[in-house]
């Protein structure tokens, strides 16, 4: 294993940290859009709080996928082919979410807005659970074997012959979609869902004012207790049963301290500090997941010999070298833009200043092509 491989593994972890920690509160806001917001003004306030940021946050996901494809093509191929149904479901949920965010304001009817808000809410719950199940599968391991397809049937090589056969054989997830669903991975889905819900409640508490802010803090006090408890159970299960690295206890311990501190400062009504600690806690949670699987990219629970190592998954050194130069140039630019965007839209939203008059076009005028 070379230094370039390790650097790119770390960079991919950083990209996933950026996506989960930043877009996590966006999903949390979507989850609360229908059950928490009482009226149209409050729903518009919630959407306005993530409006300037959600599309920029999605860049982290796209970049993580692109970086995996270029730096570790075997990892990308095994993951996307084996988890195809789950990943398509995530993609469809993200498309619906984008449509809901962009289209709800187009038509001035309660039914139109209500439909998109409900879809936005539902897919936000679903996609967080799916991401959690996927992360848990990385830690637990999957039904991965090495072999090839002959006449439509998969033929696996013997575990002892894996290394010598990789020139003509590849890693495949052979268990199918339902092999990804176990008690451990389902709990992982609930953990990510609960963390995003807490993240969204804390985000609302720092972005709005008045009664909505107080209610958000009240909700955050409850959800942070639940999410921290679920995370503790899952993390201890993961570390003592599935972890490959003893040193994974370091990011795990930091994550635990941060989440416990989040609960404390939430109950002290220190919303800004609580959100910052929760943000860092999620970042270390993602770091813990990837530290547990190192030096594997994807683990096999069938036999360790079938696990896909970082070295086996890697691209050529020149490819990773050129990409590293590009990353050194553009990653600081993306980070600078991200900080600038959050700074420029740092002020709280006053629900009372949102107009009562709904936005959008009248359906009758659209049918008559009278859009003015």
mmCIF file of C-alpha atoms in Angstrom:
data_model
loop_
_atom_site.group_PDB
_atom_site.id
_atom_site.type_symbol
_atom_site.label_atom_id
_atom_site.label_comp_id
_atom_site.label_asym_id
_atom_site.label_seq_id
_atom_site.Cartn_x
_atom_site.Cartn_y
_atom_site.Cartn_z
ATOM 1 C CA UNK A 1 0.000 0.000 0.000
ATOM 2 C CA UNK A 2 1.451 3.343 -1.071
ATOM 3 C CA UNK A 3 1.160 6.792 0.455
ATOM 4 C CA UNK A 4 -0.992 7.934 -2.494
ATOM 5 C CA UNK A 5 -3.517 5.188 -1.799
ATOM 6 C CA UNK A 6 -3.785 6.203 1.849
ATOM 7 C CA UNK A 7 -4.096 9.901 0.948
ATOM 8 C CA UNK A 8 -6.937 9.194 -1.469
ATOM 9 C CA UNK A 9 -8.710 6.955 1.013
ATOM 10 C CA UNK A 10 -8.542 9.819 3.530
ATOM 11 C CA UNK A 11 -9.745 12.329 0.917
ATOM 12 C CA UNK A 12 -12.780 10.178 0.116
ATOM 13 C CA UNK A 13 -13.546 9.962 3.836
ATOM 14 C CA UNK A 14 -13.328 13.779 4.022
ATOM 15 C CA UNK A 15 -15.760 14.091 1.109
ATOM 16 C CA UNK A 16 -18.253 11.802 2.824
ATOM 17 C CA UNK A 17 -17.835 13.767 6.046
ATOM 18 C CA UNK A 18 -18.602 16.962 4.129
ATOM 19 C CA UNK A 19 -21.725 15.477 2.581
ATOM 20 C CA UNK A 20 -23.212 13.823 5.666
ATOM 21 C CA UNK A 21 -22.427 16.684 8.063
ATOM 22 C CA UNK A 22 -23.610 19.423 5.685
ATOM 23 C CA UNK A 23 -26.544 17.776 3.949
ATOM 24 C CA UNK A 24 -27.577 15.949 7.103
ATOM 25 C CA UNK A 25 -29.376 19.006 8.451
ATOM 26 C CA UNK A 26 -30.973 19.520 5.017
ATOM 27 C CA UNK A 27 -32.488 16.053 5.223
ATOM 28 C CA UNK A 28 -33.473 16.769 8.821
ATOM 29 C CA UNK A 29 -35.346 19.896 7.751
ATOM 30 C CA UNK A 30 -37.133 17.890 5.069
ATOM 31 C CA UNK A 31 -38.100 15.251 7.643
ATOM 32 C CA UNK A 32 -39.697 17.954 9.790
ATOM 33 C CA UNK A 33 -41.425 19.827 6.986
ATOM 34 C CA UNK A 34 -44.850 18.210 7.497
ATOM 35 C CA UNK A 35 -44.934 16.935 11.100
ATOM 36 C CA UNK A 36 -43.249 19.987 12.691
ATOM 37 C CA UNK A 37 -44.198 23.093 10.693
ATOM 38 C CA UNK A 38 -47.736 24.237 11.562
ATOM 39 C CA UNK A 39 -48.560 26.433 8.573
ATOM 40 C CA UNK A 40 -47.379 27.693 5.203
ATOM 41 C CA UNK A 41 -45.270 30.478 6.691
ATOM 42 C CA UNK A 42 -43.344 28.048 8.873
ATOM 43 C CA UNK A 43 -42.852 25.600 6.013
ATOM 44 C CA UNK A 44 -41.494 28.410 3.846
ATOM 45 C CA UNK A 45 -39.168 29.417 6.683
ATOM 46 C CA UNK A 46 -37.801 25.874 6.916
ATOM 47 C CA UNK A 47 -37.255 25.656 3.168
ATOM 48 C CA UNK A 48 -35.676 29.128 3.077
ATOM 49 C CA UNK A 49 -33.206 28.046 5.754
ATOM 50 C CA UNK A 50 -31.686 25.419 3.445
ATOM 51 C CA UNK A 51 -32.477 27.141 0.136
ATOM 52 C CA UNK A 52 -29.057 28.761 -0.396
ATOM 53 C CA UNK A 53 -27.137 25.636 0.617
ATOM 54 C CA UNK A 54 -28.725 22.334 -0.389
ATOM 55 C CA UNK A 55 -27.486 22.290 -4.001
ATOM 56 C CA UNK A 56 -23.933 23.157 -2.940
ATOM 57 C CA UNK A 57 -24.041 20.405 -0.335
ATOM 58 C CA UNK A 58 -24.952 17.850 -3.022
ATOM 59 C CA UNK A 59 -21.611 18.588 -4.707
ATOM 60 C CA UNK A 60 -19.890 16.695 -1.896
ATOM 61 C CA UNK A 61 -21.820 13.530 -2.815
ATOM 62 C CA UNK A 62 -21.064 13.872 -6.522
ATOM 63 C CA UNK A 63 -17.399 14.498 -5.800
ATOM 64 C CA UNK A 64 -17.200 11.511 -3.435
ATOM 65 C CA UNK A 65 -18.636 9.262 -6.132
ATOM 66 C CA UNK A 66 -16.380 10.696 -8.843
ATOM 67 C CA UNK A 67 -13.282 10.450 -6.664
ATOM 68 C CA UNK A 68 -14.066 6.824 -5.841
ATOM 69 C CA UNK A 69 -14.529 6.033 -9.539
ATOM 70 C CA UNK A 70 -11.177 7.597 -10.489
ATOM 71 C CA UNK A 71 -9.018 6.677 -7.491
ATOM 72 C CA UNK A 72 -10.465 3.231 -6.662
ATOM 73 C CA UNK A 73 -12.309 1.915 -9.748
ATOM 74 C CA UNK A 74 -12.697 -1.626 -8.392
ATOM 75 C CA UNK A 75 -14.314 -0.239 -5.242
ATOM 76 C CA UNK A 76 -16.704 1.849 -7.340
ATOM 77 C CA UNK A 77 -17.570 -1.086 -9.631
ATOM 78 C CA UNK A 78 -18.178 -3.547 -6.801
ATOM 79 C CA UNK A 79 -20.218 -1.101 -4.751
ATOM 80 C CA UNK A 80 -22.411 0.304 -7.532
ATOM 81 C CA UNK A 81 -23.096 -3.027 -9.192
ATOM 82 C CA UNK A 82 -23.748 -4.929 -5.968
ATOM 83 C CA UNK A 83 -25.861 -2.221 -4.299
ATOM 84 C CA UNK A 84 -27.597 -1.212 -7.521
ATOM 85 C CA UNK A 85 -31.205 -1.355 -6.284
ATOM 86 C CA UNK A 86 -30.438 0.586 -3.109
ATOM 87 C CA UNK A 87 -28.417 3.220 -4.974
ATOM 88 C CA UNK A 88 -31.137 3.686 -7.607
ATOM 89 C CA UNK A 89 -33.630 4.148 -4.763
ATOM 90 C CA UNK A 90 -31.358 6.821 -3.244
ATOM 91 C CA UNK A 91 -31.033 8.523 -6.633
ATOM 92 C CA UNK A 92 -34.803 8.584 -7.156
ATOM 93 C CA UNK A 93 -35.302 10.021 -3.663
ATOM 94 C CA UNK A 94 -32.763 12.765 -4.340
ATOM 95 C CA UNK A 95 -34.427 13.612 -7.671
ATOM 96 C CA UNK A 96 -37.846 13.877 -5.993
ATOM 97 C CA UNK A 97 -36.312 16.065 -3.282
ATOM 98 C CA UNK A 98 -34.829 18.422 -5.869
ATOM 99 C CA UNK A 99 -38.173 18.654 -7.678
ATOM 100 C CA UNK A 100 -39.944 19.384 -4.394
ATOM 101 C CA UNK A 101 -37.525 22.161 -3.506
ATOM 102 C CA UNK A 102 -37.629 23.776 -6.933
ATOM 103 C CA UNK A 103 -41.245 23.237 -7.987
ATOM 104 C CA UNK A 104 -43.350 23.788 -4.841
ATOM 105 C CA UNK A 105 -43.343 27.545 -5.418
ATOM 106 C CA UNK A 106 -44.362 27.341 -9.063
ATOM 107 C CA UNK A 107 -48.141 26.865 -8.667
ATOM 108 C CA UNK A 108 -50.307 28.880 -6.269
ATOM 109 C CA UNK A 109 -52.493 26.119 -4.866
ATOM 110 C CA UNK A 110 -52.426 24.438 -1.471
ATOM 111 C CA UNK A 111 -52.774 20.993 -3.037
ATOM 112 C CA UNK A 112 -49.706 21.536 -5.245
ATOM 113 C CA UNK A 113 -47.538 22.714 -2.350
ATOM 114 C CA UNK A 114 -48.870 20.056 0.001
ATOM 115 C CA UNK A 115 -48.095 17.260 -2.460
ATOM 116 C CA UNK A 116 -44.492 18.333 -2.937
ATOM 117 C CA UNK A 117 -44.012 18.950 0.780
ATOM 118 C CA UNK A 118 -45.267 15.450 1.575
ATOM 119 C CA UNK A 119 -42.984 13.905 -1.055
ATOM 120 C CA UNK A 120 -40.068 15.977 0.254
ATOM 121 C CA UNK A 121 -40.757 14.780 3.782
ATOM 122 C CA UNK A 122 -41.119 11.100 2.872
ATOM 123 C CA UNK A 123 -37.983 10.862 0.727
ATOM 124 C CA UNK A 124 -35.942 12.643 3.402
ATOM 125 C CA UNK A 125 -36.846 9.916 5.900
ATOM 126 C CA UNK A 126 -36.218 7.145 3.355
ATOM 127 C CA UNK A 127 -32.875 8.360 2.023
ATOM 128 C CA UNK A 128 -31.336 8.813 5.478
ATOM 129 C CA UNK A 129 -32.285 5.249 6.414
ATOM 130 C CA UNK A 130 -30.839 3.937 3.139
ATOM 131 C CA UNK A 131 -27.557 5.770 3.697
ATOM 132 C CA UNK A 132 -27.387 4.379 7.224
ATOM 133 C CA UNK A 133 -27.968 0.827 6.001
ATOM 134 C CA UNK A 134 -25.219 1.301 3.390
ATOM 135 C CA UNK A 135 -22.681 2.603 5.923
ATOM 136 C CA UNK A 136 -23.509 -0.246 8.307
ATOM 137 C CA UNK A 137 -22.908 -2.773 5.521
ATOM 138 C CA UNK A 138 -19.404 -1.410 5.033
ATOM 139 C CA UNK A 139 -18.684 -2.079 8.694
ATOM 140 C CA UNK A 140 -20.441 -5.447 8.916
ATOM 141 C CA UNK A 141 -19.216 -6.770 5.598
ATOM 142 C CA UNK A 142 -21.237 -8.045 2.652
ATOM 143 C CA UNK A 143 -21.712 -11.257 0.695
ATOM 144 C CA UNK A 144 -18.734 -10.529 -1.553
ATOM 145 C CA UNK A 145 -16.916 -13.230 -3.525
ATOM 146 C CA UNK A 146 -14.217 -13.238 -6.162
ATOM 147 C CA UNK A 147 -14.887 -14.979 -9.447
ATOM 148 C CA UNK A 148 -16.445 -14.538 -12.866
ATOM 149 C CA UNK A 149 -19.713 -15.159 -14.678
ATOM 150 C CA UNK A 150 -19.745 -18.115 -17.052
ATOM 151 C CA UNK A 151 -22.892 -18.686 -19.159
ATOM 152 C CA UNK A 152 -24.838 -16.415 -16.804
ATOM 153 C CA UNK A 153 -23.800 -18.276 -13.646
ATOM 154 C CA UNK A 154 -21.305 -16.983 -11.103
ATOM 155 C CA UNK A 155 -18.283 -19.181 -10.437
ATOM 156 C CA UNK A 156 -16.237 -18.263 -7.376
ATOM 157 C CA UNK A 157 -12.554 -19.017 -7.013
ATOM 158 C CA UNK A 158 -11.245 -20.731 -3.903
ATOM 159 C CA UNK A 159 -10.271 -18.319 -1.106
ATOM 160 C CA UNK A 160 -6.652 -19.387 -1.303
ATOM 161 C CA UNK A 161 -6.487 -18.562 -5.022
ATOM 162 C CA UNK A 162 -7.918 -15.041 -4.866
ATOM 163 C CA UNK A 163 -4.677 -13.067 -5.157
ATOM 164 C CA UNK A 164 -3.352 -15.047 -8.110
ATOM 165 C CA UNK A 165 -6.696 -14.917 -9.954
ATOM 166 C CA UNK A 166 -7.414 -11.175 -9.832
ATOM 167 C CA UNK A 167 -6.060 -10.642 -13.349
ATOM 168 C CA UNK A 168 -9.088 -12.450 -14.782
ATOM 169 C CA UNK A 169 -11.588 -12.362 -11.907
ATOM 170 C CA UNK A 170 -13.321 -9.582 -9.985
ATOM 171 C CA UNK A 171 -15.108 -8.922 -6.705
ATOM 172 C CA UNK A 172 -18.889 -9.317 -6.844
ATOM 173 C CA UNK A 173 -21.612 -8.827 -4.262
ATOM 174 C CA UNK A 174 -23.453 -12.101 -4.776
ATOM 175 C CA UNK A 175 -25.967 -11.991 -1.935
ATOM 176 C CA UNK A 176 -28.534 -9.734 -3.572
ATOM 177 C CA UNK A 177 -30.441 -6.787 -2.146
ATOM 178 C CA UNK A 178 -31.944 -8.553 0.866
ATOM 179 C CA UNK A 179 -28.527 -9.730 2.050
ATOM 180 C CA UNK A 180 -27.880 -6.062 2.882
ATOM 181 C CA UNK A 181 -30.689 -6.061 5.465
ATOM 182 C CA UNK A 182 -29.694 -7.443 8.865
ATOM 183 C CA UNK A 183 -30.505 -6.313 12.426
ATOM 184 C CA UNK A 184 -27.147 -4.524 12.556
ATOM 185 C CA UNK A 185 -27.613 -2.655 9.262
ATOM 186 C CA UNK A 186 -31.235 -1.758 9.997
ATOM 187 C CA UNK A 187 -30.116 -0.283 13.320
ATOM 188 C CA UNK A 188 -27.460 1.618 11.348
ATOM 189 C CA UNK A 189 -30.229 3.060 9.204
ATOM 190 C CA UNK A 190 -32.119 4.197 12.290
ATOM 191 C CA UNK A 191 -28.940 5.767 13.689
ATOM 192 C CA UNK A 192 -28.299 7.924 10.608
ATOM 193 C CA UNK A 193 -31.993 8.816 10.411
ATOM 194 C CA UNK A 194 -32.056 9.936 14.058
ATOM 195 C CA UNK A 195 -28.801 11.891 13.741
ATOM 196 C CA UNK A 196 -30.140 13.762 10.698
ATOM 197 C CA UNK A 197 -33.387 14.476 12.537
ATOM 198 C CA UNK A 198 -31.442 15.959 15.470
ATOM 199 C CA UNK A 199 -29.194 17.836 13.039
ATOM 200 C CA UNK A 200 -32.217 19.332 11.316
ATOM 201 C CA UNK A 201 -33.845 20.391 14.597
ATOM 202 C CA UNK A 202 -30.634 22.094 15.753
ATOM 203 C CA UNK A 203 -30.231 23.787 12.364
ATOM 204 C CA UNK A 204 -33.755 25.187 12.559
ATOM 205 C CA UNK A 205 -33.026 26.444 16.075
ATOM 206 C CA UNK A 206 -30.083 28.543 14.843
ATOM 207 C CA UNK A 207 -31.756 29.752 11.634
ATOM 208 C CA UNK A 208 -35.177 30.974 12.768
ATOM 209 C CA UNK A 209 -36.481 33.190 15.544
ATOM 210 C CA UNK A 210 -39.521 33.444 17.770
ATOM 211 C CA UNK A 211 -41.862 30.610 18.640
ATOM 212 C CA UNK A 212 -40.552 28.348 15.866
ATOM 213 C CA UNK A 213 -37.032 28.577 17.304
ATOM 214 C CA UNK A 214 -38.237 27.655 20.797
ATOM 215 C CA UNK A 215 -40.167 24.678 19.469
ATOM 216 C CA UNK A 216 -37.133 23.545 17.477
ATOM 217 C CA UNK A 217 -34.981 23.623 20.609
ATOM 218 C CA UNK A 218 -37.629 21.663 22.487
ATOM 219 C CA UNK A 219 -37.611 19.036 19.742
ATOM 220 C CA UNK A 220 -33.794 18.986 19.660
ATOM 221 C CA UNK A 221 -33.671 18.238 23.385
ATOM 222 C CA UNK A 222 -35.655 15.059 22.792
ATOM 223 C CA UNK A 223 -34.118 13.943 19.508
ATOM 224 C CA UNK A 224 -30.500 14.399 20.604
ATOM 225 C CA UNK A 225 -31.101 12.068 23.548
ATOM 226 C CA UNK A 226 -32.564 9.408 21.251
ATOM 227 C CA UNK A 227 -29.945 9.771 18.496
ATOM 228 C CA UNK A 228 -27.042 9.726 20.966
ATOM 229 C CA UNK A 229 -28.411 6.599 22.649
ATOM 230 C CA UNK A 230 -28.948 4.769 19.348
ATOM 231 C CA UNK A 231 -25.500 5.802 18.127
ATOM 232 C CA UNK A 232 -23.890 4.489 21.322
ATOM 233 C CA UNK A 233 -25.553 1.074 20.985
ATOM 234 C CA UNK A 234 -24.684 0.729 17.291
ATOM 235 C CA UNK A 235 -21.115 2.018 17.681
ATOM 236 C CA UNK A 236 -20.265 -0.365 20.530
ATOM 237 C CA UNK A 237 -21.786 -3.262 18.563
ATOM 238 C CA UNK A 238 -19.771 -2.260 15.504
ATOM 239 C CA UNK A 239 -16.483 -1.806 17.366
ATOM 240 C CA UNK A 240 -16.503 -4.984 19.442
ATOM 241 C CA UNK A 241 -17.970 -7.292 16.787
ATOM 242 C CA UNK A 242 -17.004 -5.986 13.344
ATOM 243 C CA UNK A 243 -14.121 -3.497 13.598
ATOM 244 C CA UNK A 244 -10.788 -4.310 11.965
ATOM 245 C CA UNK A 245 -8.860 -1.557 13.741
ATOM 246 C CA UNK A 246 -8.176 -1.164 17.447
ATOM 247 C CA UNK A 247 -7.305 2.496 16.778
ATOM 248 C CA UNK A 248 -10.876 3.122 15.617
ATOM 249 C CA UNK A 249 -11.586 3.660 19.317
ATOM 250 C CA UNK A 250 -9.980 7.116 19.004
ATOM 251 C CA UNK A 251 -12.493 8.737 16.590
ATOM 252 C CA UNK A 252 -15.242 6.722 18.297
ATOM 253 C CA UNK A 253 -14.370 8.183 21.705
ATOM 254 C CA UNK A 254 -14.192 11.715 20.285
ATOM 255 C CA UNK A 255 -17.571 11.198 18.605
ATOM 256 C CA UNK A 256 -19.069 10.036 21.898
ATOM 257 C CA UNK A 257 -17.742 13.067 23.782
ATOM 258 C CA UNK A 258 -19.071 15.448 21.123
ATOM 259 C CA UNK A 259 -22.553 13.926 21.033
ATOM 260 C CA UNK A 260 -22.827 13.859 24.823
ATOM 261 C CA UNK A 261 -21.693 17.491 24.912
ATOM 262 C CA UNK A 262 -24.353 18.260 22.291
ATOM 263 C CA UNK A 263 -27.060 16.884 24.559
ATOM 264 C CA UNK A 264 -25.758 18.930 27.494
ATOM 265 C CA UNK A 265 -25.585 22.244 25.637
ATOM 266 C CA UNK A 266 -28.924 21.626 23.941
ATOM 267 C CA UNK A 267 -30.562 21.335 27.347
ATOM 268 C CA UNK A 268 -28.694 24.510 28.345
ATOM 269 C CA UNK A 269 -30.355 26.235 25.341
ATOM 270 C CA UNK A 270 -26.968 27.001 23.719
ATOM 271 C CA UNK A 271 -28.216 26.346 20.207
ATOM 272 C CA UNK A 272 -25.188 27.588 18.249
ATOM 273 C CA UNK A 273 -22.672 25.643 20.317
ATOM 274 C CA UNK A 274 -24.883 22.560 20.316
ATOM 275 C CA UNK A 275 -25.176 22.620 16.525
ATOM 276 C CA UNK A 276 -21.407 23.009 16.115
ATOM 277 C CA UNK A 277 -20.717 20.089 18.455
ATOM 278 C CA UNK A 278 -23.316 17.937 16.689
ATOM 279 C CA UNK A 279 -21.780 18.810 13.332
ATOM 280 C CA UNK A 280 -18.362 17.684 14.605
ATOM 281 C CA UNK A 281 -19.903 14.584 16.185
ATOM 282 C CA UNK A 282 -21.358 13.495 12.845
ATOM 283 C CA UNK A 283 -17.994 14.150 11.186
ATOM 284 C CA UNK A 284 -16.225 11.858 13.651
ATOM 285 C CA UNK A 285 -18.997 9.264 13.302
ATOM 286 C CA UNK A 286 -18.233 9.014 9.581
ATOM 287 C CA UNK A 287 -14.502 8.908 10.330
ATOM 288 C CA UNK A 288 -15.156 6.064 12.786
ATOM 289 C CA UNK A 289 -16.982 4.017 10.140
ATOM 290 C CA UNK A 290 -14.137 4.235 7.630
ATOM 291 C CA UNK A 291 -11.448 3.693 10.267
ATOM 292 C CA UNK A 292 -13.202 0.461 11.269
ATOM 293 C CA UNK A 293 -12.985 -1.005 7.756
ATOM 294 C CA UNK A 294 -9.391 0.055 6.982
ATOM 295 C CA UNK A 295 -7.379 -1.425 5.177
ATOM 296 C CA UNK A 296 -10.389 -2.756 3.281
ATOM 297 C CA UNK A 297 -12.555 -0.816 0.891
ATOM 298 C CA UNK A 298 -15.308 -3.436 1.146
ATOM 299 C CA UNK A 299 -15.362 -6.362 3.553
ATOM 300 C CA UNK A 300 -16.706 -9.842 2.866
ATOM 301 C CA UNK A 301 -18.385 -11.799 5.634
ATOM 302 C CA UNK A 302 -18.114 -14.998 3.570
ATOM 303 C CA UNK A 303 -14.332 -15.137 3.845
ATOM 304 C CA UNK A 304 -11.699 -12.488 4.582
ATOM 305 C CA UNK A 305 -9.862 -13.552 1.430
ATOM 306 C CA UNK A 306 -12.778 -12.225 -0.618
ATOM 307 C CA UNK A 307 -12.609 -8.766 0.970
ATOM 308 C CA UNK A 308 -11.610 -5.950 -1.377
ATOM 309 C CA UNK A 309 -8.511 -4.213 -0.051
ATOM 310 C CA UNK A 310 -7.571 -0.631 -0.824
ATOM 311 C CA UNK A 311 -4.528 -1.909 -2.713
ATOM 312 C CA UNK A 312 -6.659 -4.215 -4.889
ATOM 313 C CA UNK A 313 -9.201 -1.479 -5.588
ATOM 314 C CA UNK A 314 -6.745 1.263 -6.505
ATOM 315 C CA UNK A 315 -6.119 3.021 -9.803
ATOM 316 C CA UNK A 316 -2.621 3.549 -11.157
ATOM 317 C CA UNK A 317 -0.187 5.830 -9.340
ATOM 318 C CA UNK A 318 -0.031 8.403 -12.209
ATOM 319 C CA UNK A 319 -3.843 8.679 -12.155
ATOM 320 C CA UNK A 320 -3.923 9.285 -8.429
ATOM 321 C CA UNK A 321 -0.985 11.696 -8.687
ATOM 322 C CA UNK A 322 -2.673 13.884 -11.301
ATOM 323 C CA UNK A 323 -5.920 13.816 -9.358
ATOM 324 C CA UNK A 324 -4.116 14.862 -6.191
ATOM 325 C CA UNK A 325 -2.807 17.983 -7.931
ATOM 326 C CA UNK A 326 -6.343 18.812 -9.093
ATOM 327 C CA UNK A 327 -7.679 18.237 -5.564
ATOM 328 C CA UNK A 328 -5.037 20.498 -4.025
ATOM 329 C CA UNK A 329 -6.115 23.302 -6.390
ATOM 330 C CA UNK A 330 -9.906 22.957 -6.284
ATOM 331 C CA UNK A 331 -10.777 21.634 -2.823
ATOM 332 C CA UNK A 332 -9.689 24.896 -1.113
ATOM 333 C CA UNK A 333 -11.840 26.806 -3.621
ATOM 334 C CA UNK A 334 -14.880 24.671 -2.786
ATOM 335 C CA UNK A 335 -14.228 25.087 0.933
ATOM 336 C CA UNK A 336 -13.843 28.854 0.560
ATOM 337 C CA UNK A 337 -17.111 29.107 -1.356
ATOM 338 C CA UNK A 338 -18.887 26.949 1.236
ATOM 339 C CA UNK A 339 -17.709 29.139 4.123
ATOM 340 C CA UNK A 340 -18.623 32.290 2.168
ATOM 341 C CA UNK A 341 -22.140 31.025 1.410
ATOM 342 C CA UNK A 342 -22.869 30.149 5.024
ATOM 343 C CA UNK A 343 -21.442 33.455 6.207
ATOM 344 C CA UNK A 344 -23.508 35.514 3.778
ATOM 345 C CA UNK A 345 -26.743 33.750 4.807
ATOM 346 C CA UNK A 346 -25.984 33.634 8.514
ATOM 347 C CA UNK A 347 -28.882 35.764 9.761
ATOM 348 C CA UNK A 348 -31.958 34.252 11.363
ATOM 349 C CA UNK A 349 -35.235 34.071 9.461
ATOM 350 C CA UNK A 350 -38.179 35.902 10.985
ATOM 351 C CA UNK A 351 -41.307 33.896 10.274
ATOM 352 C CA UNK A 352 -43.427 36.993 10.805
ATOM 353 C CA UNK A 353 -41.766 38.750 7.878
ATOM 354 C CA UNK A 354 -42.698 36.032 5.402
ATOM 355 C CA UNK A 355 -45.708 37.252 3.348
ATOM 356 C CA UNK A 356 -48.992 35.470 3.930
ATOM 357 C CA UNK A 357 -49.771 35.663 0.213
ATOM 358 C CA UNK A 358 -48.616 32.384 -1.383
ATOM 359 C CA UNK A 359 -46.206 32.527 -4.286
ATOM 360 C CA UNK A 360 -46.601 30.890 -7.691
ATOM 361 C CA UNK A 361 -48.840 31.117 -10.722
ATOM 362 C CA UNK A 362 -52.579 30.662 -10.879
ATOM 363 C CA UNK A 363 -53.440 27.303 -12.511
ATOM 364 C CA UNK A 364 -56.192 28.935 -14.606
ATOM 365 C CA UNK A 365 -53.774 31.442 -16.073
ATOM 366 C CA UNK A 366 -51.252 28.714 -16.877
ATOM 367 C CA UNK A 367 -53.867 26.771 -18.821
ATOM 368 C CA UNK A 368 -54.731 29.949 -20.720
ATOM 369 C CA UNK A 369 -51.050 30.797 -21.233
ATOM 370 C CA UNK A 370 -51.534 33.968 -19.221
ATOM 371 C CA UNK A 371 -48.485 33.772 -17.000
ATOM 372 C CA UNK A 372 -48.284 37.497 -16.211
#
